[in-house]
Amino acid sequence: MNSFKESKKLFEGADWDFTTIQRIHDACEDIALKDLGLNVYPNQIEVITAEQMLDAYSSVGMPLYYKHWSFGKQFAHQEASYRKGLMGLAYEIVINSSPCISYLMEENTATMQTLVIAHAAFGHNHFFKNNYLFKQWTDADGILDYLDFAKAYVAQCEEKYGRIAVEQTMDAAHALMSHGVDRYPGKRSLDLRAEEKRARERREHEQATFNDLWRTVPTGPSKNRTELSAERRRALLGLPQENLLYFLEKAAPRLRTWQRELLRIVRNIAQYFYPQGQTKVMNEGTATYVHYRIMTALHERGQITDGNFLEFLGSHTNVVFQPDFDSKYFSGFNPYALGFAMMQDIERIVTDPEDEDREWFPDIAGKGDVMGVLRDVWANYRDESFISQFLSPRLMRHMRMFHLHDDPADTSGILVEAIHNERGYRSVRRALSRQYDVGLIDANIEVMDVDLAGDRRLMLKHSVLNGALLNEVDARRVLQHLADLWSYDVSLTEVDASGSVLKEHIVHPRMMAAAA
Amino acid sequence: MHIVDRRLNPSGKSLENRQRFLRRAKTLVQGAVKKASQDRDIKDVLEGGEVTIPLDGMNEPRFHREGGVRDRVLPGNKKFVEGDILQRPQSKGGGGNGAGEGDGEDAFRFVLSRDEFVDIFLDDLELPDLSKRKLAEVENEGLRRAGYTTSGSPANISVSRTVRRAMARRVALQRPRPEVIAQLEAELDHCSDDRRLELVAEIERLKSKIKRIPFIDPIDIRYRRFETVPKPVAQAVMFCLMDVSGSMSEHMKDLAKRFYMLLYVFLTRRYKKVEIVFIRHTDRAEEVDEQTFFHGPASGGTLVSSALETMHEIVQSRFRPADWNIYAAQASDGDNSYADSDRTGALLRDAILPVSQFFAYLEVGESGGHPFEMAESSLWTLYQRLRNEGEPLSMRKVNDRSEIFPVFHDLFQRRTGKEIAP
């Protein structure tokens, strides 16, 4: 960069226009790519109004989404709290797609737009493109087309089979959405474009080969009356299966083709969002670290004024504010605060370690190459492993973390298991990391078997961990949806590690309009 | 990099979703309202209150765990050391506030105000304007103030507004006040020559400025603006006719009362002013107050025509059909002396129905009786015949309190075509 360009301010005051945005983007890109060595999808920046931001909010941030009342409910709720002033709007929404789409709100000042571009268009964007979970489970190239297809398909079904029938199926699918993902690698990753193509082909094939005659052909007695062995049966059904939506899509006996397709859509979308839940701390930490570096660099280069930089610092401080546990604002760890603090801590360990850090982080302490280390971290960890690897004693002390152990059987109260001292670091770190362990957050529920010889009852098992049973009311409601899709009875047993059954839920299907 | 301006895109993309939500919530609320109204007294029902939407309807359940042994790491320790025991929060067994999600959603309740409640209940109801639809749609035009305008007739000049604007203009253009000039002129009388010239020039300047800036300029003038608004015919009278002969039990009167109450609530929603006329009859009819109507003792034979006669007289003397929307509801157990049939029929056909917007006949029975098991009463038979002749009569049988709402609902259901005999 020549000195003439460097000395030039990107903008004056708070106003911006499209050329300003372009200038801001180019300046950020220069720092992101050259100084930080980021690797990003091409960017697409969309300017929207506050109302459109609310719209986007209520459909999980996606620009196009199928229609469903629950998004409306969310909208009503969010709009109410926004209008009442209970909630500010997020500064940005960014979509894991290629090109990576970032929304800028028109109300923002030029400084805020710079912050959002640095945060979303470079921080999140880099994380989406490089983190192994996203690489493995999401399909940035295909998602927008797929959502488009999904929207059209759902609308089409509503036209053909009625809004109510579609709604029932979608409600049921949504209830099972968190159990509609493959959790462990080994499965093929999403390829949503191919997915969409196959869906079209399936429909075309059906239409082409439809012949009403087949309906009248007698099916005759089944050829093989001999009992399948239990093992063989389970193998045929792919049991045990933890992806409940997948199982229903493949094996529910009375679903219509379009219902299976709807389950598939919900399942694919759930899978697409799955990594986001496991990387909240890292993802936000990355984006916050990146915007902090970029903004600081812009300031150092004289591309933004002191005033702009102060404005930025104000927003930045708000974002990374972590209330204490006894504050009325406390609602758990703020992923921005924790993530950013850890990234900065890593930077410190890499550049300026103390003896303690050398002992705890022999691999990276004093290594010198901050961005090299961080890029590696961003690519290869998720929240759980990230925290268990990189939460330093110094940060635990700084945030004054402590570990509570709450055993309902212990009537005297909640035990302070460990605090931020020599004896407690490992315990605190382990406990915090487990707090982000997907395996522990979601209940472990699997389809175990189907009573094919008897009443076709579907048998599920919840492997109870630490004595935490399912909330009974909600569990029954979800199971009701499940039973409606399965069309026969469903039973769920809650079993502890020793194999003893703690509770059993049995639900009978309601008649579904569509299945009737 | 690519910038897209989406601001011009239609906003309200989630409008459709919002409508779906409301549509979904509405049927649920309506269902809840109807259900609530069947078990409660009408009066209480109309007080409104909390309606709980069936859990199934609005909520989106997910599997989630609760209780059990929990480990948590928190920030901001001030004083705890390892091994301390903390008191559990009293609310719920330790884990309640952590989970947050599922339980919170159970409470999808709406608190409905009285108005909302009644609105929802009456939402798909409409007064059937069987005989005089046209009349009901006649609207008088009324005038309403609607701000100010720069043109209009002199009669509508708003002086205060005009003066206010003139003053603002004068202040803005710095028009000298006459007092200032007067003061200068006073000074002129006794002052030095140098000063005199100055003053004369100044006075001259001010005077010409005063001429240039008039006290009131045409652009200051504002006229009051009126706009015409359609004013619906806004009064109605409701005739409550009831047979109070010995055969009418308290239960039957109660049923009738409930029906009248509903009708009243319904009419007050539609009209600014609703008059009620209570007419009770045995073999002779009289106009009474509400208390007497429902609770006064009376007995004797039964002549329905007497009530109709009285109603007809009252209409003629007090409620000009051209000005009033006339509604009538008649409750009876259906007994009428056979000899009275012709007269009743003739009165109804020739005098009452032509001036009424709506005439409902409610045949009340004893609790537990099945409406179809009883033999047709003489009144029912008569009205049935009138109906078959095409007279706009609505008639229903009611035995139980819980049937009142459905029957009312049914009678007033928004209709597309003509009333069709059940």
PDB file of C-alpha atoms in Angstrom, chain A residues 23-202:
ATOM      1  CA  ARG A  23     -13.804   0.895   0.553  1.00  0.00           C
ATOM      2  CA  ILE A  24     -14.333  -0.512   4.028  1.00  0.00           C
ATOM      3  CA  HIS A  25     -14.551  -4.026   2.701  1.00  0.00           C
ATOM      4  CA  ASP A  26     -11.374  -3.662   0.669  1.00  0.00           C
ATOM      5  CA  ALA A  27      -9.469  -2.227   3.617  1.00  0.00           C
ATOM      6  CA  CYS A  28     -10.669  -5.028   5.893  1.00  0.00           C
ATOM      7  CA  GLU A  29      -9.888  -7.610   3.274  1.00  0.00           C
ATOM      8  CA  ASP A  30      -6.385  -6.310   2.928  1.00  0.00           C
ATOM      9  CA  ILE A  31      -5.744  -6.797   6.640  1.00  0.00           C
ATOM     10  CA  ALA A  32      -7.636 -10.069   6.879  1.00  0.00           C
ATOM     11  CA  LEU A  33      -5.837 -11.746   4.026  1.00  0.00           C
ATOM     12  CA  LYS A  34      -2.368 -10.240   4.245  1.00  0.00           C
ATOM     13  CA  ASP A  35      -1.880  -9.644   7.950  1.00  0.00           C
ATOM     14  CA  LEU A  36      -4.020 -12.390   9.442  1.00  0.00           C
ATOM     15  CA  GLY A  37      -3.718 -14.889   6.635  1.00  0.00           C
ATOM     16  CA  LEU A  38      -7.409 -15.725   6.615  1.00  0.00           C
ATOM     17  CA  ASN A  39      -8.973 -17.896   3.979  1.00  0.00           C
ATOM     18  CA  VAL A  40     -12.530 -16.917   3.210  1.00  0.00           C
ATOM     19  CA  TYR A  41     -15.447 -17.588   0.876  1.00  0.00           C
ATOM     20  CA  PRO A  42     -16.242 -14.712  -1.472  1.00  0.00           C
ATOM     21  CA  ASN A  43     -18.310 -12.121   0.336  1.00  0.00           C
ATOM     22  CA  GLN A  44     -21.726 -10.843  -0.442  1.00  0.00           C
ATOM     23  CA  ILE A  45     -22.926  -7.934   1.644  1.00  0.00           C
ATOM     24  CA  GLU A  46     -26.604  -7.134   1.806  1.00  0.00           C
ATOM     25  CA  VAL A  47     -28.019  -3.959   3.237  1.00  0.00           C
ATOM     26  CA  ILE A  48     -31.346  -4.410   4.988  1.00  0.00           C
ATOM     27  CA  THR A  49     -33.732  -2.499   7.237  1.00  0.00           C
ATOM     28  CA  ALA A  50     -34.399  -3.159  10.890  1.00  0.00           C
ATOM     29  CA  GLU A  51     -37.701  -4.751  10.050  1.00  0.00           C
ATOM     30  CA  GLN A  52     -36.065  -7.083   7.585  1.00  0.00           C
ATOM     31  CA  MET A  53     -33.598  -7.952  10.293  1.00  0.00           C
ATOM     32  CA  LEU A  54     -36.500  -8.976  12.499  1.00  0.00           C
ATOM     33  CA  ASP A  55     -37.846 -11.030   9.638  1.00  0.00           C
ATOM     34  CA  ALA A  56     -34.535 -12.736   9.185  1.00  0.00           C
ATOM     35  CA  TYR A  57     -34.271 -13.406  12.896  1.00  0.00           C
ATOM     36  CA  SER A  58     -37.459 -15.296  13.060  1.00  0.00           C
ATOM     37  CA  SER A  59     -36.458 -17.693  10.350  1.00  0.00           C
ATOM     38  CA  VAL A  60     -33.188 -18.707  11.941  1.00  0.00           C
ATOM     39  CA  GLY A  61     -31.394 -16.033  10.012  1.00  0.00           C
ATOM     40  CA  MET A  62     -31.913 -17.646   6.670  1.00  0.00           C
ATOM     41  CA  PRO A  63     -32.876 -15.488   3.708  1.00  0.00           C
ATOM     42  CA  LEU A  64     -35.347 -17.999   2.391  1.00  0.00           C
ATOM     43  CA  TYR A  65     -37.126 -20.534   4.404  1.00  0.00           C
ATOM     44  CA  TYR A  66     -40.275 -22.530   4.118  1.00  0.00           C
ATOM     45  CA  LYS A  67     -43.346 -21.102   5.776  1.00  0.00           C
ATOM     46  CA  HIS A  68     -44.306 -22.299   9.185  1.00  0.00           C
ATOM     47  CA  TRP A  69     -46.335 -20.826  11.996  1.00  0.00           C
ATOM     48  CA  SER A  70     -43.588 -21.302  14.551  1.00  0.00           C
ATOM     49  CA  PHE A  71     -41.501 -18.674  12.774  1.00  0.00           C
ATOM     50  CA  GLY A  72     -44.467 -16.368  13.093  1.00  0.00           C
ATOM     51  CA  LYS A  73     -44.706 -17.112  16.756  1.00  0.00           C
ATOM     52  CA  GLN A  74     -41.062 -16.284  17.127  1.00  0.00           C
ATOM     53  CA  PHE A  75     -41.580 -13.117  15.153  1.00  0.00           C
ATOM     54  CA  ALA A  76     -44.506 -12.040  17.316  1.00  0.00           C
ATOM     55  CA  HIS A  77     -42.442 -12.666  20.388  1.00  0.00           C
ATOM     56  CA  GLN A  78     -39.345 -10.931  19.144  1.00  0.00           C
ATOM     57  CA  GLU A  79     -41.179  -8.026  17.682  1.00  0.00           C
ATOM     58  CA  ALA A  80     -42.977  -7.471  20.971  1.00  0.00           C
ATOM     59  CA  SER A  81     -39.800  -7.414  22.991  1.00  0.00           C
ATOM     60  CA  TYR A  82     -38.041  -5.298  20.399  1.00  0.00           C
ATOM     61  CA  ARG A  83     -40.795  -2.720  20.367  1.00  0.00           C
ATOM     62  CA  LYS A  84     -40.863  -2.674  24.127  1.00  0.00           C
ATOM     63  CA  GLY A  85     -37.151  -2.028  24.064  1.00  0.00           C
ATOM     64  CA  LEU A  86     -36.301  -5.200  25.927  1.00  0.00           C
ATOM     65  CA  MET A  87     -34.005  -6.318  23.214  1.00  0.00           C
ATOM     66  CA  GLY A  88     -31.663  -4.657  20.824  1.00  0.00           C
ATOM     67  CA  LEU A  89     -31.198  -6.064  17.382  1.00  0.00           C
ATOM     68  CA  ALA A  90     -28.096  -8.004  16.656  1.00  0.00           C
ATOM     69  CA  TYR A  91     -25.698  -6.014  14.565  1.00  0.00           C
ATOM     70  CA  GLU A  92     -25.340  -8.706  12.027  1.00  0.00           C
ATOM     71  CA  ILE A  93     -26.501 -11.958  10.654  1.00  0.00           C
ATOM     72  CA  VAL A  94     -24.164 -14.033   8.605  1.00  0.00           C
ATOM     73  CA  ILE A  95     -24.882 -17.135   6.630  1.00  0.00           C
ATOM     74  CA  ASN A  96     -22.635 -20.088   6.175  1.00  0.00           C
ATOM     75  CA  SER A  97     -22.903 -20.187   2.423  1.00  0.00           C
ATOM     76  CA  SER A  98     -20.735 -19.567  -0.555  1.00  0.00           C
ATOM     77  CA  PRO A  99     -20.733 -16.680  -1.270  1.00  0.00           C
ATOM     78  CA  CYS A 100     -20.887 -15.884   2.401  1.00  0.00           C
ATOM     79  CA  ILE A 101     -23.797 -13.516   2.941  1.00  0.00           C
ATOM     80  CA  SER A 102     -23.585 -10.874   5.654  1.00  0.00           C
ATOM     81  CA  TYR A 103     -26.464  -8.552   6.441  1.00  0.00           C
ATOM     82  CA  LEU A 104     -25.791  -4.960   7.352  1.00  0.00           C
ATOM     83  CA  MET A 105     -28.527  -2.904   8.917  1.00  0.00           C
ATOM     84  CA  GLU A 106     -29.047   0.433   7.262  1.00  0.00           C
ATOM     85  CA  GLU A 107     -29.352   2.206  10.608  1.00  0.00           C
ATOM     86  CA  ASN A 108     -25.792   1.402  11.587  1.00  0.00           C
ATOM     87  CA  THR A 109     -23.101   4.042  11.527  1.00  0.00           C
ATOM     88  CA  ALA A 110     -20.104   3.687   9.251  1.00  0.00           C
ATOM     89  CA  THR A 111     -18.030   2.494  12.189  1.00  0.00           C
ATOM     90  CA  MET A 112     -20.573  -0.204  12.971  1.00  0.00           C
ATOM     91  CA  GLN A 113     -20.632  -1.296   9.352  1.00  0.00           C
ATOM     92  CA  THR A 114     -16.864  -1.635   9.482  1.00  0.00           C
ATOM     93  CA  LEU A 115     -17.135  -3.655  12.651  1.00  0.00           C
ATOM     94  CA  VAL A 116     -19.787  -5.927  11.167  1.00  0.00           C
ATOM     95  CA  ILE A 117     -17.812  -6.476   7.979  1.00  0.00           C
ATOM     96  CA  ALA A 118     -14.687  -7.304   9.946  1.00  0.00           C
ATOM     97  CA  HIS A 119     -16.641  -9.556  12.304  1.00  0.00           C
ATOM     98  CA  ALA A 120     -18.960 -11.387   9.961  1.00  0.00           C
ATOM     99  CA  ALA A 121     -17.545 -11.141   6.487  1.00  0.00           C
ATOM    100  CA  PHE A 122     -14.055 -12.099   7.624  1.00  0.00           C
ATOM    101  CA  GLY A 123     -14.211 -13.617  11.121  1.00  0.00           C
ATOM    102  CA  HIS A 124     -17.229 -15.896  10.778  1.00  0.00           C
ATOM    103  CA  ASN A 125     -16.565 -16.419   7.135  1.00  0.00           C
ATOM    104  CA  HIS A 126     -13.082 -17.778   7.817  1.00  0.00           C
ATOM    105  CA  PHE A 127     -14.386 -19.986  10.578  1.00  0.00           C
ATOM    106  CA  PHE A 128     -17.158 -21.425   8.401  1.00  0.00           C
ATOM    107  CA  LYS A 129     -14.752 -22.213   5.643  1.00  0.00           C
ATOM    108  CA  ASN A 130     -11.998 -23.757   7.710  1.00  0.00           C
ATOM    109  CA  ASN A 131     -13.399 -25.423  10.804  1.00  0.00           C
ATOM    110  CA  TYR A 132     -13.476 -29.190  10.434  1.00  0.00           C
ATOM    111  CA  LEU A 133     -17.045 -29.560  11.710  1.00  0.00           C
ATOM    112  CA  PHE A 134     -18.382 -27.183   9.110  1.00  0.00           C
ATOM    113  CA  LYS A 135     -16.317 -28.819   6.434  1.00  0.00           C
ATOM    114  CA  GLN A 136     -17.604 -32.175   7.461  1.00  0.00           C
ATOM    115  CA  TRP A 137     -21.279 -31.459   8.032  1.00  0.00           C
ATOM    116  CA  THR A 138     -22.324 -28.471   6.004  1.00  0.00           C
ATOM    117  CA  ASP A 139     -22.512 -27.634   2.373  1.00  0.00           C
ATOM    118  CA  ALA A 140     -21.941 -23.939   1.891  1.00  0.00           C
ATOM    119  CA  ASP A 141     -22.297 -24.186  -1.884  1.00  0.00           C
ATOM    120  CA  GLY A 142     -25.606 -25.928  -1.827  1.00  0.00           C
ATOM    121  CA  ILE A 143     -27.504 -24.497   1.095  1.00  0.00           C
ATOM    122  CA  LEU A 144     -29.214 -21.560  -0.587  1.00  0.00           C
ATOM    123  CA  ASP A 145     -30.403 -23.623  -3.515  1.00  0.00           C
ATOM    124  CA  TYR A 146     -31.544 -26.304  -1.161  1.00  0.00           C
ATOM    125  CA  LEU A 147     -33.530 -23.885   0.980  1.00  0.00           C
ATOM    126  CA  ASP A 148     -35.091 -22.565  -2.168  1.00  0.00           C
ATOM    127  CA  PHE A 149     -36.068 -26.055  -3.149  1.00  0.00           C
ATOM    128  CA  ALA A 150     -37.353 -26.791   0.361  1.00  0.00           C
ATOM    129  CA  LYS A 151     -39.500 -23.701   0.373  1.00  0.00           C
ATOM    130  CA  ALA A 152     -41.008 -24.495  -2.970  1.00  0.00           C
ATOM    131  CA  TYR A 153     -41.521 -28.123  -2.061  1.00  0.00           C
ATOM    132  CA  VAL A 154     -43.308 -27.341   1.181  1.00  0.00           C
ATOM    133  CA  ALA A 155     -45.515 -24.824  -0.598  1.00  0.00           C
ATOM    134  CA  GLN A 156     -46.299 -27.381  -3.261  1.00  0.00           C
ATOM    135  CA  CYS A 157     -47.246 -29.977  -0.681  1.00  0.00           C
ATOM    136  CA  GLU A 158     -49.528 -27.502   0.983  1.00  0.00           C
ATOM    137  CA  GLU A 159     -51.263 -26.956  -2.271  1.00  0.00           C
ATOM    138  CA  LYS A 160     -51.618 -30.637  -2.999  1.00  0.00           C
ATOM    139  CA  TYR A 161     -52.276 -32.147   0.390  1.00  0.00           C
ATOM    140  CA  GLY A 162     -53.598 -29.221   2.388  1.00  0.00           C
ATOM    141  CA  ARG A 163     -51.997 -26.854   4.790  1.00  0.00           C
ATOM    142  CA  ILE A 164     -53.161 -28.760   7.853  1.00  0.00           C
ATOM    143  CA  ALA A 165     -51.673 -32.061   6.804  1.00  0.00           C
ATOM    144  CA  VAL A 166     -48.353 -30.453   5.959  1.00  0.00           C
ATOM    145  CA  GLU A 167     -48.387 -28.525   9.192  1.00  0.00           C
ATOM    146  CA  GLN A 168     -48.921 -31.659  11.229  1.00  0.00           C
ATOM    147  CA  THR A 169     -46.021 -33.363   9.584  1.00  0.00           C
ATOM    148  CA  MET A 170     -43.778 -30.340   9.946  1.00  0.00           C
ATOM    149  CA  ASP A 171     -44.709 -29.869  13.591  1.00  0.00           C
ATOM    150  CA  ALA A 172     -43.790 -33.439  14.270  1.00  0.00           C
ATOM    151  CA  ALA A 173     -40.554 -33.123  12.342  1.00  0.00           C
ATOM    152  CA  HIS A 174     -39.620 -29.958  14.198  1.00  0.00           C
ATOM    153  CA  ALA A 175     -40.202 -31.642  17.529  1.00  0.00           C
ATOM    154  CA  LEU A 176     -37.680 -34.293  16.554  1.00  0.00           C
ATOM    155  CA  MET A 177     -35.282 -31.902  14.828  1.00  0.00           C
ATOM    156  CA  SER A 178     -32.654 -32.019  17.548  1.00  0.00           C
ATOM    157  CA  HIS A 179     -32.683 -35.784  17.141  1.00  0.00           C
ATOM    158  CA  GLY A 180     -32.481 -35.608  13.404  1.00  0.00           C
ATOM    159  CA  VAL A 181     -28.744 -35.334  13.078  1.00  0.00           C
ATOM    160  CA  ASP A 182     -25.921 -37.764  12.657  1.00  0.00           C
ATOM    161  CA  ARG A 183     -23.634 -36.989  15.506  1.00  0.00           C
ATOM    162  CA  TYR A 184     -20.570 -38.930  14.651  1.00  0.00           C
ATOM    163  CA  PRO A 185     -18.385 -38.885  11.592  1.00  0.00           C
ATOM    164  CA  GLY A 186     -18.367 -41.756   9.237  1.00  0.00           C
ATOM    165  CA  LYS A 187     -21.574 -40.741   7.561  1.00  0.00           C
ATOM    166  CA  ARG A 188     -21.257 -39.006   4.275  1.00  0.00           C
ATOM    167  CA  SER A 189     -21.307 -35.251   4.497  1.00  0.00           C
ATOM    168  CA  LEU A 190     -24.122 -33.196   3.074  1.00  0.00           C
ATOM    169  CA  ASP A 191     -24.233 -32.469  -0.585  1.00  0.00           C
ATOM    170  CA  LEU A 192     -27.363 -30.424  -0.815  1.00  0.00           C
ATOM    171  CA  ARG A 193     -27.254 -29.774  -4.531  1.00  0.00           C
ATOM    172  CA  ALA A 194     -27.181 -33.470  -5.252  1.00  0.00           C
ATOM    173  CA  GLU A 195     -29.806 -33.904  -2.578  1.00  0.00           C
ATOM    174  CA  GLU A 196     -32.098 -31.505  -4.307  1.00  0.00           C
ATOM    175  CA  LYS A 197     -31.509 -33.109  -7.652  1.00  0.00           C
ATOM    176  CA  ARG A 198     -32.294 -36.544  -6.298  1.00  0.00           C
ATOM    177  CA  ALA A 199     -35.469 -35.258  -4.706  1.00  0.00           C
ATOM    178  CA  ARG A 200     -36.612 -33.910  -8.056  1.00  0.00           C
ATOM    179  CA  GLU A 201     -35.745 -37.156  -9.762  1.00  0.00           C
ATOM    180  CA  ARG A 202     -37.630 -39.165  -7.171  1.00  0.00           C
TER     181      ARG A 202
END
